[in-house]
Coordinates of C-alpha atoms in Angstrom, one line a residue:
M159 CA 41.0 21.6 -26.4
R160 CA 44.8 21.1 -25.9
E161 CA 45.1 24.9 -25.3
I162 CA 43.1 24.4 -22.1
T163 CA 44.5 21.0 -21.0
Q164 CA 48.1 22.2 -21.3
S165 CA 47.5 25.2 -19.0
R166 CA 47.2 24.2 -15.3
V167 CA 46.0 27.6 -14.3
T168 CA 43.2 27.5 -16.9
L169 CA 42.1 24.0 -15.8
F170 CA 42.2 24.9 -12.1
S171 CA 40.2 28.1 -12.7
L172 CA 37.6 26.1 -14.8
F173 CA 37.1 23.5 -12.1
L174 CA 37.0 26.1 -9.4
I175 CA 34.1 27.8 -11.3
I176 CA 32.3 24.5 -11.6
I177 CA 32.7 23.7 -7.9
G178 CA 31.4 27.2 -7.2
V179 CA 28.3 26.5 -9.2
Y180 CA 27.6 23.4 -7.1
L181 CA 28.3 25.2 -3.9
S182 CA 25.8 27.9 -4.8
G183 CA 23.0 25.4 -4.1
I184 CA 24.5 23.4 -1.3
S185 CA 22.3 25.1 1.3
D186 CA 19.0 25.0 -0.6
D187 CA 16.1 23.2 1.1
L188 CA 15.5 19.6 0.3
F189 CA 12.5 18.1 -1.4
G190 CA 11.3 14.8 -2.9
N191 CA 13.2 11.6 -2.1
A192 CA 16.1 13.7 -0.8
V193 CA 14.2 15.0 2.2
K194 CA 12.9 11.5 2.9
Y195 CA 16.4 10.0 2.9
A196 CA 17.6 12.9 5.0
S197 CA 14.9 12.2 7.6
I198 CA 16.0 8.6 7.8
S199 CA 19.6 9.7 8.5
K200 CA 18.2 12.1 11.2
E201 CA 16.3 9.3 12.9
L202 CA 19.5 7.1 12.8
L203 CA 21.3 10.0 14.5
L204 CA 18.6 10.5 17.2
R205 CA 18.1 6.8 18.0
E206 CA 21.8 5.8 17.7
D207 CA 20.7 2.3 16.5
W208 CA 22.7 1.8 13.4
M209 CA 21.3 -1.6 12.7
K210 CA 17.7 -0.5 12.3
L211 CA 16.5 1.8 9.5
T212 CA 13.3 3.7 10.2
Y213 CA 11.4 6.7 8.8
R214 CA 8.3 8.8 9.4
G215 CA 8.8 8.6 13.2
G216 CA 9.7 5.0 13.6
E217 CA 8.2 3.0 10.7
P218 CA 10.7 0.3 9.5
Y219 CA 12.4 1.1 6.2
L220 CA 13.3 -1.7 3.7
Q221 CA 13.8 -0.2 0.3
K222 CA 17.5 0.7 0.4
P223 CA 20.7 -0.6 1.9
P224 CA 22.2 1.2 4.9
L225 CA 25.6 2.7 3.8
F226 CA 24.1 5.9 2.2
F227 CA 22.3 6.7 5.4
W228 CA 25.2 5.8 7.6
V229 CA 27.5 8.2 5.7
N230 CA 24.9 11.0 5.8
T231 CA 24.3 10.4 9.5
I232 CA 27.9 11.0 10.3
S233 CA 27.8 14.2 8.3
L234 CA 24.7 15.4 10.2
K235 CA 26.4 14.6 13.5
L236 CA 29.5 16.6 12.5
F237 CA 27.8 19.6 10.8
G238 CA 24.3 19.7 12.3
V239 CA 20.9 18.7 11.0
N240 CA 20.6 20.9 7.9
P241 CA 20.6 20.5 4.1
L242 CA 24.2 21.6 3.8
A243 CA 25.4 18.7 6.0
Y244 CA 23.3 16.3 4.1
R245 CA 24.8 17.3 0.7
I246 CA 28.5 17.4 1.8
P247 CA 29.1 13.6 1.4
S248 CA 27.5 13.6 -2.0
L249 CA 29.6 16.5 -3.2
L250 CA 32.8 14.8 -1.9
F251 CA 31.8 11.5 -3.5
F252 CA 31.1 13.3 -6.8
I253 CA 34.6 14.9 -6.8
F254 CA 36.0 11.4 -6.2
G255 CA 33.9 10.0 -9.0
L256 CA 35.1 12.7 -11.4
Y257 CA 38.7 11.9 -10.6
S258 CA 38.0 8.2 -11.1
L259 CA 36.4 8.9 -14.5
F260 CA 39.4 11.0 -15.6
K261 CA 41.7 8.1 -14.7
L262 CA 39.5 5.5 -16.4
T263 CA 39.1 7.5 -19.6
T264 CA 42.8 8.3 -19.7
L265 CA 43.5 4.6 -19.4
C266 CA 41.1 3.8 -22.2
Y267 CA 42.1 6.7 -24.5
N268 CA 44.4 9.6 -23.4
K269 CA 44.7 12.4 -20.9
E270 CA 42.9 15.1 -23.0
T271 CA 40.0 12.8 -23.6
G272 CA 39.9 12.1 -19.8
L273 CA 39.7 15.8 -19.0
L274 CA 37.0 16.3 -21.6
A275 CA 34.9 13.4 -20.3
T276 CA 35.2 14.9 -16.8
L277 CA 34.1 18.3 -18.0
L278 CA 31.1 16.8 -19.9
T279 CA 30.0 14.9 -16.8
A280 CA 30.5 17.8 -14.4
C281 CA 28.8 20.3 -16.7
S282 CA 25.7 18.3 -17.6
L283 CA 22.1 18.8 -16.5
V284 CA 21.9 15.4 -14.8
S285 CA 24.8 16.4 -12.4
L286 CA 23.5 19.9 -11.8
M287 CA 20.0 18.6 -11.0
F288 CA 20.7 15.6 -8.9
M289 CA 23.6 17.0 -6.9
N290 CA 21.0 19.5 -5.7
N291 CA 18.1 17.1 -5.3
V292 CA 20.4 14.3 -4.1
K293 CA 19.7 10.9 -5.5
I294 CA 21.2 7.6 -4.2
D295 CA 22.0 6.8 -7.8
M296 CA 24.4 9.7 -7.9
F297 CA 26.1 8.4 -4.8
M298 CA 26.4 4.9 -6.2
M299 CA 27.5 6.1 -9.6
N300 CA 30.8 7.4 -8.2
T301 CA 31.8 4.1 -6.6
I302 CA 30.9 2.2 -9.8
I303 CA 33.2 4.5 -11.8
F304 CA 36.0 3.7 -9.3
A305 CA 35.3 0.0 -9.4
V306 CA 35.4 -0.1 -13.2
W307 CA 38.6 2.0 -13.3
Q308 CA 40.3 -0.5 -11.0
F309 CA 39.0 -3.5 -12.9
F310 CA 40.3 -2.1 -16.2
L311 CA 43.7 -1.7 -14.5
A312 CA 43.4 -5.3 -13.3
L313 CA 42.8 -6.4 -16.9
K314 CA 45.8 -4.5 -18.1
Q315 CA 48.3 -5.1 -15.2
N316 CA 46.9 -8.2 -13.4
K317 CA 47.8 -6.8 -10.0
W318 CA 46.1 -8.0 -6.8
I319 CA 45.6 -4.5 -5.5
N320 CA 43.4 -3.6 -8.4
Y321 CA 41.2 -6.6 -8.0
I322 CA 40.9 -5.8 -4.3
L323 CA 40.1 -2.1 -4.8
G324 CA 37.7 -2.9 -7.6
F325 CA 35.6 -5.3 -5.5
I326 CA 35.7 -2.9 -2.6
G327 CA 34.2 -0.3 -4.9
C328 CA 31.5 -2.9 -5.9
G329 CA 30.9 -3.7 -2.3
I330 CA 30.4 -0.1 -1.4
A331 CA 28.0 0.3 -4.4
L332 CA 26.2 -2.8 -3.2
L333 CA 25.8 -1.3 0.2
I334 CA 24.5 1.9 -1.3
K335 CA 21.8 0.7 -3.8
G336 CA 21.8 -3.1 -3.7
P337 CA 22.6 -5.7 -6.4
I338 CA 22.6 -3.2 -9.2
G339 CA 25.9 -1.8 -7.7
I340 CA 27.7 -5.0 -8.8
C341 CA 25.8 -5.7 -12.0
I342 CA 26.9 -2.6 -13.9
P343 CA 30.7 -3.1 -13.3
A344 CA 30.2 -6.8 -14.2
F345 CA 28.4 -5.9 -17.5
I346 CA 31.2 -3.5 -18.4
V347 CA 34.1 -5.8 -17.5
A348 CA 32.4 -8.7 -19.4
G349 CA 31.9 -6.4 -22.4
E350 CA 35.6 -5.4 -22.3
I351 CA 36.7 -9.1 -22.2
I352 CA 34.3 -10.1 -25.0
S353 CA 35.2 -7.2 -27.2
K354 CA 38.9 -8.1 -27.0
K355 CA 38.2 -11.9 -27.1
D356 CA 40.4 -12.2 -24.0
W357 CA 38.7 -15.4 -22.9
Q358 CA 41.6 -16.6 -20.6
N359 CA 40.9 -13.6 -18.3
L360 CA 37.5 -15.2 -17.4
L361 CA 39.5 -18.1 -15.9
N362 CA 41.8 -15.8 -13.9
I363 CA 41.5 -17.1 -10.4
K364 CA 41.9 -13.6 -8.9
W365 CA 38.4 -12.7 -9.9
Y366 CA 37.1 -15.5 -7.6
I367 CA 39.6 -15.5 -4.8
V368 CA 39.1 -11.7 -4.2
G369 CA 35.6 -11.2 -5.5
L370 CA 33.7 -13.9 -3.6
P371 CA 34.8 -13.0 0.0
I372 CA 34.5 -9.2 -0.5
T373 CA 31.0 -9.5 -2.1
L374 CA 29.8 -11.7 0.8
L375 CA 31.3 -9.4 3.4
S376 CA 29.5 -6.4 1.7
L377 CA 26.2 -8.3 1.7
L378 CA 26.5 -9.1 5.4
P379 CA 25.5 -5.7 7.0
A380 CA 22.5 -5.2 4.8
T381 CA 21.4 -8.8 5.2
L382 CA 21.7 -8.7 9.0
I383 CA 19.7 -5.4 9.2
V384 CA 16.9 -6.7 7.0
Y385 CA 16.7 -10.1 8.7
K386 CA 16.7 -8.4 12.2
Q387 CA 13.7 -6.2 11.2
F388 CA 11.7 -8.3 8.7
G389 CA 12.9 -11.9 8.9
M390 CA 13.5 -14.1 5.9
D391 CA 10.6 -12.6 4.0
G392 CA 12.4 -9.3 4.2
V393 CA 15.6 -10.8 2.9
I394 CA 13.8 -12.3 -0.1
F395 CA 12.0 -9.0 -0.8
Y396 CA 15.3 -7.0 -0.5
F397 CA 17.4 -9.2 -2.8
W398 CA 14.8 -10.5 -5.3
T399 CA 11.4 -8.8 -5.2
N400 CA 12.6 -5.2 -5.0
N401 CA 14.9 -5.8 -8.0
A402 CA 13.5 -8.5 -10.3
G403 CA 10.0 -7.5 -9.3
R404 CA 10.5 -4.0 -10.8
I405 CA 11.6 -5.5 -14.1
S406 CA 8.8 -8.1 -14.3
G407 CA 6.1 -5.8 -12.9
E408 CA 5.4 -8.2 -10.0
Y409 CA 6.3 -5.6 -7.4
L410 CA 6.0 -2.2 -9.2
A411 CA 4.8 -1.4 -12.7
G412 CA 4.1 1.6 -14.9
S413 CA 2.8 2.6 -18.3
R414 CA 6.0 4.2 -19.8
G415 CA 7.0 2.8 -23.1
P416 CA 10.3 1.0 -24.1
F417 CA 11.7 4.3 -25.5
F418 CA 11.3 6.2 -22.3
Y419 CA 15.0 6.3 -21.6
I420 CA 15.9 7.6 -25.0
H421 CA 14.2 11.0 -24.5
T422 CA 15.1 10.9 -20.8
I423 CA 18.8 10.6 -21.6
A424 CA 18.4 13.4 -24.2
W425 CA 17.5 15.9 -21.6
L426 CA 19.6 14.5 -18.8
A427 CA 22.7 14.8 -21.0
L428 CA 22.1 18.5 -22.0
P429 CA 23.9 20.4 -23.5
W430 CA 25.8 17.4 -24.8
S431 CA 22.9 15.3 -26.1
I432 CA 23.6 15.6 -29.8
L433 CA 27.3 14.7 -29.2
L434 CA 26.3 11.8 -27.0
F435 CA 23.9 10.2 -29.5
R436 CA 26.4 10.7 -32.3
A437 CA 29.1 9.0 -30.2
V438 CA 26.9 6.1 -29.3
F439 CA 26.0 5.6 -33.0
L440 CA 29.7 5.7 -34.1
E441 CA 30.8 3.4 -31.3
A442 CA 28.1 0.9 -32.1
K443 CA 29.1 1.0 -35.7
Q444 CA 32.8 0.3 -34.8
V445 CA 31.9 -2.5 -32.4
W446 CA 29.6 -4.1 -35.0
N447 CA 32.3 -4.0 -37.6
N448 CA 34.8 -5.2 -35.0
R449 CA 37.5 -3.4 -36.8
I450 CA 39.6 -2.4 -33.8
K451 CA 39.9 -4.4 -30.6
K452 CA 40.9 -1.5 -28.4
E453 CA 40.4 -0.3 -24.8
G454 CA 37.0 1.1 -23.9
H455 CA 34.5 -1.0 -25.9
G456 CA 33.3 -2.5 -22.7
L457 CA 32.1 0.9 -21.5
F458 CA 29.7 0.9 -24.5
L459 CA 28.7 -2.8 -24.4
G460 CA 28.0 -2.8 -20.6
S461 CA 26.1 0.5 -20.6
M462 CA 23.9 -0.7 -23.5
L463 CA 23.1 -4.0 -21.8
F464 CA 22.1 -2.1 -18.7
L465 CA 20.0 0.3 -20.8
I466 CA 18.2 -2.5 -22.5
I467 CA 17.4 -4.2 -19.2
I468 CA 15.9 -1.0 -17.6
S469 CA 14.1 -0.3 -20.9
I470 CA 12.2 -3.6 -20.9
S471 CA 11.5 -3.2 -17.2
S472 CA 7.9 -2.6 -16.2
F473 CA 8.8 0.1 -13.7
K474 CA 10.8 3.1 -15.0
R475 CA 12.1 6.2 -13.3
Q476 CA 14.0 9.1 -14.8
H477 CA 17.1 8.6 -12.6
Y478 CA 17.7 5.0 -13.4
P479 CA 20.2 5.7 -16.3
I480 CA 22.3 7.9 -14.0
P481 CA 25.0 5.2 -13.2
I482 CA 25.9 4.7 -16.9
L483 CA 25.9 8.3 -18.1
P484 CA 29.6 9.0 -17.1
F485 CA 30.6 6.0 -19.3
L486 CA 28.6 7.4 -22.2
F487 CA 30.2 10.8 -21.6
A488 CA 33.6 9.0 -21.8
I489 CA 32.7 7.6 -25.2
T490 CA 31.3 11.0 -26.2
A491 CA 34.6 12.7 -25.3
H492 CA 36.5 10.1 -27.4
W493 CA 34.4 10.8 -30.5
T494 CA 34.1 14.5 -29.9
F495 CA 37.8 15.3 -29.6
P496 CA 38.4 15.3 -33.4
L497 CA 35.5 17.7 -33.9
L498 CA 37.2 20.4 -31.7
K499 CA 40.0 20.5 -34.3
H500 CA 38.1 20.4 -37.5
N501 CA 34.9 22.2 -36.2
P502 CA 32.4 21.1 -38.9
K503 CA 29.6 23.6 -39.5
W504 CA 26.8 21.4 -38.0
F505 CA 28.8 21.2 -34.8
S506 CA 29.0 25.0 -34.4
I507 CA 25.5 25.7 -35.4
S508 CA 23.9 23.0 -33.3
H509 CA 25.7 23.8 -30.1
I510 CA 25.5 27.6 -30.4
T511 CA 21.8 27.2 -31.0
L512 CA 21.4 24.9 -28.0
S513 CA 23.4 27.3 -25.8
V514 CA 21.2 30.2 -26.9
L515 CA 18.0 28.2 -26.2
L516 CA 19.3 27.2 -22.7
L517 CA 20.1 30.8 -21.9
L518 CA 16.7 32.0 -23.2
G519 CA 15.1 29.3 -21.1
A520 CA 17.0 30.6 -18.0
L521 CA 15.9 34.1 -18.8
F522 CA 12.3 33.1 -19.2
V523 CA 12.3 31.2 -15.9
S524 CA 13.9 34.1 -14.1
F525 CA 11.6 36.8 -15.4
Y526 CA 8.3 34.9 -15.6
F527 CA 8.4 32.7 -12.5
I528 CA 10.5 35.1 -10.3
P529 CA 9.3 38.6 -11.2
N530 CA 10.3 41.9 -9.6
N531 CA 13.7 40.6 -8.7
Y532 CA 16.6 41.6 -11.0
S533 CA 19.6 40.6 -8.8
H534 CA 20.0 37.4 -10.8
L535 CA 20.7 39.4 -14.0
A536 CA 24.3 39.8 -12.7
I537 CA 24.7 36.0 -13.2
L538 CA 23.3 36.2 -16.7
L539 CA 25.5 39.2 -17.7
M540 CA 28.6 37.1 -16.8
V541 CA 28.1 35.4 -20.2
I542 CA 29.1 38.5 -22.1
P543 CA 32.7 38.9 -20.9
V544 CA 33.2 35.2 -21.0
L545 CA 32.1 34.9 -24.6
L546 CA 34.3 37.9 -25.5
L547 CA 37.2 36.2 -23.8
F548 CA 36.6 33.1 -26.0
K549 CA 36.5 35.3 -29.1
Y550 CA 39.8 37.0 -28.6
Y551 CA 41.7 34.3 -26.6
H552 CA 43.9 32.0 -28.8
L553 CA 41.6 29.0 -29.0
S554 CA 40.5 26.8 -31.9
N555 CA 36.9 27.5 -33.1
G556 CA 35.8 24.0 -31.9
T557 CA 37.1 24.7 -28.4
K558 CA 35.3 28.1 -28.4
V559 CA 32.0 26.3 -29.3
L560 CA 32.5 23.8 -26.6
L561 CA 33.3 26.4 -24.0
T562 CA 30.2 28.4 -25.1
S563 CA 28.0 25.4 -24.3
L564 CA 29.9 24.8 -21.1
T565 CA 29.3 28.4 -20.0
S566 CA 25.6 28.3 -20.8
I567 CA 24.9 25.2 -18.8
L568 CA 26.9 26.6 -15.8
I569 CA 24.9 29.8 -15.9
V570 CA 21.7 27.8 -16.1
G571 CA 23.0 25.7 -13.1
S572 CA 23.7 28.9 -11.1
L573 CA 20.2 30.2 -11.7
M574 CA 18.7 26.9 -10.8
N575 CA 20.6 26.8 -7.5
S576 CA 20.4 30.4 -6.5
R577 CA 17.0 31.4 -7.8
F578 CA 14.7 28.6 -9.2
Y579 CA 15.0 26.0 -6.4
P580 CA 14.6 28.6 -3.6
F581 CA 11.6 29.9 -5.4
L582 CA 10.0 26.5 -5.8
L583 CA 10.7 25.6 -2.2
S584 CA 9.2 28.8 -0.9
H585 CA 5.9 27.2 -1.9
D586 CA 6.4 24.1 0.2
G587 CA 3.8 24.3 2.9
Y588 CA 5.4 21.6 5.1
I589 CA 8.7 23.5 5.3
K590 CA 6.7 26.7 6.2
A591 CA 4.9 24.9 8.9
C592 CA 8.1 23.5 10.4
K593 CA 9.6 27.0 10.5
I594 CA 6.6 28.4 12.3
V595 CA 6.8 25.6 14.9
N596 CA 10.5 26.0 15.3
R597 CA 10.2 29.7 15.9
S598 CA 7.7 29.1 18.7
S599 CA 8.9 29.7 22.3
L600 CA 7.0 26.8 23.7
N601 CA 9.3 24.2 25.3
D602 CA 6.8 21.2 25.5
Q603 CA 5.6 20.8 21.9
A604 CA 5.0 18.2 19.3
L605 CA 3.6 18.3 15.7
Y606 CA 1.1 15.7 14.6
Q607 CA 0.0 15.2 11.0
Y608 CA -3.5 14.0 10.2
R609 CA -4.9 13.3 6.6
T610 CA -1.8 15.0 5.1
Y611 CA 1.7 13.7 5.5
G612 CA 4.9 15.5 4.6
E613 CA 8.4 13.9 4.8
E614 CA 9.7 17.4 5.4
T615 CA 8.4 17.6 8.9
F616 CA 10.6 14.6 10.0
F617 CA 13.7 16.4 8.9
Y618 CA 13.1 20.1 9.4
L619 CA 11.2 20.1 12.7
N620 CA 13.3 20.5 15.9
S621 CA 10.7 18.7 18.0
P622 CA 9.3 15.2 17.3
A623 CA 6.7 14.7 14.5
H624 CA 4.0 12.0 14.4
N625 CA 1.5 10.7 11.9
L626 CA -2.1 10.1 13.0
E627 CA -4.7 7.8 11.4
T628 CA -7.6 9.1 13.4
L629 CA -8.5 11.9 15.9
E630 CA -11.2 10.0 17.6
N631 CA -9.1 8.2 20.2
W632 CA -6.2 10.6 20.2
H633 CA -5.0 11.4 23.7
P634 CA -1.7 13.4 23.5
T635 CA 0.4 13.7 26.6
Q636 CA 2.1 17.0 25.7
Q637 CA 0.8 20.3 27.1
H638 CA 1.4 22.3 23.9
I639 CA 0.4 20.6 20.6
W640 CA 0.5 21.4 16.9
L641 CA -1.6 19.7 14.4
L642 CA -1.1 19.9 10.6
T643 CA -4.1 18.8 8.6
D644 CA -6.3 19.6 5.6
E645 CA -9.7 21.3 5.6
E646 CA -11.6 18.1 6.4
G647 CA -9.2 17.3 9.2
K648 CA -9.7 20.8 10.6
E649 CA -13.4 20.4 10.7
T650 CA -13.1 17.1 12.5
F651 CA -10.7 18.6 15.0
S652 CA -13.0 21.6 15.5
R653 CA -15.9 19.2 16.3
L654 CA -13.9 17.3 18.9
H655 CA -12.2 20.3 20.6
Q656 CA -14.6 23.2 19.9
D657 CA -12.8 26.5 20.2
N658 CA -9.8 25.5 22.3
Y659 CA -7.3 26.2 19.5
T660 CA -6.0 28.7 16.9
S661 CA -5.3 27.8 13.3
Q662 CA -3.3 29.2 10.4
L663 CA -3.9 28.6 6.7
I664 CA -0.8 27.5 4.7
K665 CA -0.8 27.1 1.0
H666 CA 1.2 24.1 -0.2
Q667 CA 2.4 23.2 -3.7
K668 CA 4.0 19.9 -4.7
V669 CA 7.6 20.9 -5.4
S670 CA 8.6 17.6 -7.0
Q671 CA 5.9 17.9 -9.6
P672 CA 5.8 21.6 -10.5
K673 CA 3.0 21.5 -13.1
W674 CA 1.4 24.3 -11.1
L675 CA 4.1 26.7 -12.4
W676 CA 2.5 27.0 -15.9
S677 CA -1.1 26.0 -15.0
S678 CA -3.8 28.7 -14.8
K679 CA -5.7 26.4 -12.5
D680 CA -5.0 26.7 -8.8
R681 CA -3.3 23.4 -7.8
S682 CA -2.4 24.4 -4.3
Q683 CA -3.3 22.3 -1.3
S684 CA -4.7 24.0 1.8
L685 CA -2.9 23.0 5.0
Y686 CA -4.0 24.1 8.4
L687 CA -1.5 24.5 11.2
I688 CA -3.5 24.2 14.4
K689 CA -2.0 25.4 17.8
F690 CA -3.8 23.5 20.6
K691 CA -3.3 23.8 24.4
N692 CA -4.0 20.5 25.9
S693 CA -5.9 21.3 29.1
S694 CA -6.1 17.7 30.3
A695 CA -2.3 17.4 30.2
Q696 CA -2.0 20.7 32.1
T697 CA -4.3 19.4 34.8
A698 CA -2.4 16.1 35.1
I699 CA 0.9 18.1 35.6
A700 CA -0.8 20.3 38.2
D701 CA -2.0 17.3 40.2

């Protein structure tokens, strides 16, 4: 690995390739929660009321703090309402988070381990997936890394500036995702103090003089917004029910077992899963034996405490472990570095096998789900010269194995961004409907949704979108109207308006749950885009 870290040209080229992979999907359409959050930012932009979060055309939104939406709204204002503008802040925060992780891991171990931890994080499936389908957790993760880095500097140097910057990082995380943004840094710092038995640091007055006012100031904007919209009941829900209620099951619950996050982390951490679980085991063994009171044990103890809490929670989601994965990758880098020098047989066999399986999976997806299009083969063929370069370049065998895994996941990421996600989203009926309406030459138009509601319409539509609960007492004022509905809704509309409309059938697949890809059963939903000329509105205009 030192052959790479000692060459600035090689490092720069490597990170340039990584950024290129991320940029390959920066303009892909949005889906799932990402498109919902983007629509909230769009509504903020259109209403220009930054103290009131709404979605779905004006419904109050309580689930998340405002900062994530504020930042994205600024980006939409600067670069236009489009997926690229929505992803720019997340990409910039991610680069900032990688730099913070490098500095943190360097502080705990050394520079080479810091670079390796950064590479493992940047070239993991979790980063490639959720930087495309942007999650708030990824946004929060980067500020948490920064906060922990500053707190570790404070523990070591006891400087005011590090306490201030650390709590500012926590405050930003708090404004992005809520109380969890301050809990994870607290767990890790407490773990570091306990592992070193540095009890006097708990009494350091700087924690309280700096931490209390910055934390209260960070809570103020979110509290004011929630109180203004929902009163004290909303404040209680925001700070208690929405967090503790997910753990106890009082608010949300599910049927996933206590080991859900074990197999979730296994695939999120690909292709480094084997190394990660090995590192966690070795770190746990060292902490248990308490042989060495060194920097970095707090990363393990804090991450494990958070993992235990979300594992016993009644409500589980696959993205909940995201904020602690960089810290686990830092531990993984620490325990992996010796392997690159000695290169045991199991290390080579397991990672070459995993790399081959990843590439075969990419080939399968490319040919089976996206037939009759061979342009993506150019991306896959890039692996041949790269692997030949590894063979003849003067690298240790362990480094060659590592770079082989890195190359495979980057190729998979390129295919995901340039081929797979666009293919999936070409089956999103709501996006299709928005494109049809946007292409229309009508000036006075609006889209109403009845019996079927897509978050996509509130982001992609150039004109306003509205949800309807019934058609019986519906009296639209626009002259030209679009209605998006299902088959039963179309029949109801036909009964009320007879033949004064034209309709277009649009097939829709649920992109966020792509079981339909490998199912022989037709799982598509039939949407009907109805174009309706409102004669009563036209008469009113004429009068």
